[in-house]
Amino acid sequence: MVPANVLTLAASAVLTAAIASIVLASVMVLVVVVCRRFRLNPDNVATPVAASLGDITTLALLAGLATLLHVVLGNHQWVSGAALALVIVLAPLWALLAHRNPYTREVLSQGWVPILLAVVISSGGGYILEYASEKFTGLAAYQPVINGVAGNLVSVQASRISTYLHLSAQKGSLPEGEARCVGPWAVFFGPCMHARTARLLLLLLVPGQLIFVAVIDHVEGPGDAFRGPFVGLYMAAAIVQVCLLLYLARVLVYVLWTRGQDPDNAAIPFLTALGDLLGSGLLALVYLSILQLSPNETVDTTPSALTTAPSNHTT
């Protein structure tokens, strides 16, 4: 006999995944069509929209479905079982339809490993966040920002590089004169269009992060985080994170392409998950560094408290 809570959780998760996939896929199709209509590059619009809507849509659906199944229909556990069984029974039908479509057949066969790997990597970032949030009370407010911005930027870069390869070469081969692996200098300062895009994305990172830090500090604290070392360390962490991701995006997309795989199916999930892991780790390192720089400060470890609060210890 399956426990009621386990059945409700499983049904909520599976239904959320199914409904969110349908909603987000429909939105992406609409965004691409609108971009084509107004002569915009979908790589610059669709990828950030997907990354932004994905989290909020999934969380909203999960919360709503879990409330419905656990609270509203708590006395009718058969509803959770029936919903879960329905999705499982229909799964082979969806797989068959995807296999018959030439545009989705490749995703059906090659999309599992990147998604599962991304889940494992993101789980590592979740463990870091859980540990650091217990130790540093202000960290959780900045984690979605540092990870969300980095994920959006690297997704745009990976999508643009993938589109370039689709238009310039056959899968398994590279455009003439290009190498699969290049050094960091070529990624950011080379003559190719990818280097110019990387520099532009880094340029967008700095003012964007400063605006987010100012807004969060105004909402969460007294608005004086800019007086101490927090902003400098935070910006350094954000720049390091995005630089690493942009470099890995260039190398990973080219490697996948030369191996005959579609980077759109494999690169973006891995890069965004790695961005979560790097962002959580670097953000925790920022707070640890502040404690090392201010050993006599109070144990209240919000950025404002770390930069302004006097010590409670007497000598």
Short mmCIF file of N, CA and C in Angstrom, two decimals, residues 138 141-142 209-226 230-231 302-304:
data_model
loop_
_atom_site.label_atom_id
_atom_site.label_comp_id
_atom_site.label_asym_id
_atom_site.label_seq_id
_atom_site.Cartn_x
_atom_site.Cartn_y
_atom_site.Cartn_z
N GLY A 138 20.97 36.10 4.80
CA GLY A 138 20.63 36.93 3.65
C GLY A 138 20.95 36.31 2.31
N ALA A 141 18.14 35.38 -0.72
CA ALA A 141 17.55 36.42 -1.55
C ALA A 141 18.36 36.67 -2.81
N TYR A 142 19.67 36.43 -2.76
CA TYR A 142 20.53 36.71 -3.91
C TYR A 142 20.76 35.50 -4.80
N GLN A 209 23.25 43.25 -12.66
CA GLN A 209 23.44 42.74 -11.31
C GLN A 209 23.42 43.86 -10.28
N LEU A 210 24.01 45.00 -10.61
CA LEU A 210 24.00 46.12 -9.67
C LEU A 210 22.58 46.59 -9.38
N ILE A 211 21.75 46.61 -10.41
CA ILE A 211 20.35 47.02 -10.20
C ILE A 211 19.63 46.02 -9.30
N PHE A 212 19.84 44.73 -9.55
CA PHE A 212 19.19 43.71 -8.73
C PHE A 212 19.67 43.78 -7.28
N VAL A 213 20.96 43.98 -7.09
CA VAL A 213 21.49 44.08 -5.72
C VAL A 213 20.87 45.27 -5.00
N ALA A 214 20.76 46.40 -5.69
CA ALA A 214 20.17 47.58 -5.08
C ALA A 214 18.71 47.34 -4.69
N VAL A 215 17.96 46.69 -5.58
CA VAL A 215 16.55 46.43 -5.29
C VAL A 215 16.41 45.47 -4.12
N ILE A 216 17.18 44.38 -4.12
CA ILE A 216 17.09 43.40 -3.04
C ILE A 216 17.51 44.01 -1.72
N ASP A 217 18.58 44.79 -1.74
CA ASP A 217 19.04 45.41 -0.49
C ASP A 217 18.02 46.40 0.05
N HIS A 218 17.33 47.10 -0.85
CA HIS A 218 16.31 48.05 -0.41
C HIS A 218 15.11 47.33 0.19
N VAL A 219 14.77 46.17 -0.37
CA VAL A 219 13.60 45.43 0.11
C VAL A 219 13.93 44.62 1.36
N GLU A 220 15.10 43.96 1.35
CA GLU A 220 15.44 43.04 2.43
C GLU A 220 16.16 43.70 3.60
N GLY A 221 16.84 44.82 3.35
CA GLY A 221 17.64 45.42 4.40
C GLY A 221 17.47 46.92 4.47
N PRO A 222 18.33 47.59 5.22
CA PRO A 222 18.23 49.04 5.38
C PRO A 222 18.78 49.82 4.19
N GLY A 223 19.28 49.14 3.17
CA GLY A 223 19.74 49.84 1.98
C GLY A 223 21.15 50.36 2.05
N ASP A 224 22.02 49.73 2.83
CA ASP A 224 23.39 50.21 2.95
C ASP A 224 24.42 49.13 2.62
N ALA A 225 24.04 48.13 1.82
CA ALA A 225 24.98 47.07 1.47
C ALA A 225 26.11 47.58 0.59
N PHE A 226 25.91 48.72 -0.10
CA PHE A 226 26.93 49.24 -0.99
C PHE A 226 28.10 49.87 -0.22
N PHE A 230 30.59 43.74 0.27
CA PHE A 230 29.68 42.76 -0.31
C PHE A 230 29.52 42.94 -1.82
N VAL A 231 29.25 44.16 -2.26
CA VAL A 231 28.98 44.40 -3.67
C VAL A 231 30.18 44.03 -4.53
N THR A 302 23.40 38.97 7.07
CA THR A 302 22.89 39.65 5.89
C THR A 302 23.95 40.64 5.42
N PRO A 303 23.98 40.98 4.12
CA PRO A 303 25.03 41.88 3.65
C PRO A 303 25.08 43.19 4.42
N SER A 304 23.91 43.77 4.72
CA SER A 304 23.91 45.05 5.41
C SER A 304 24.48 44.91 6.82
#
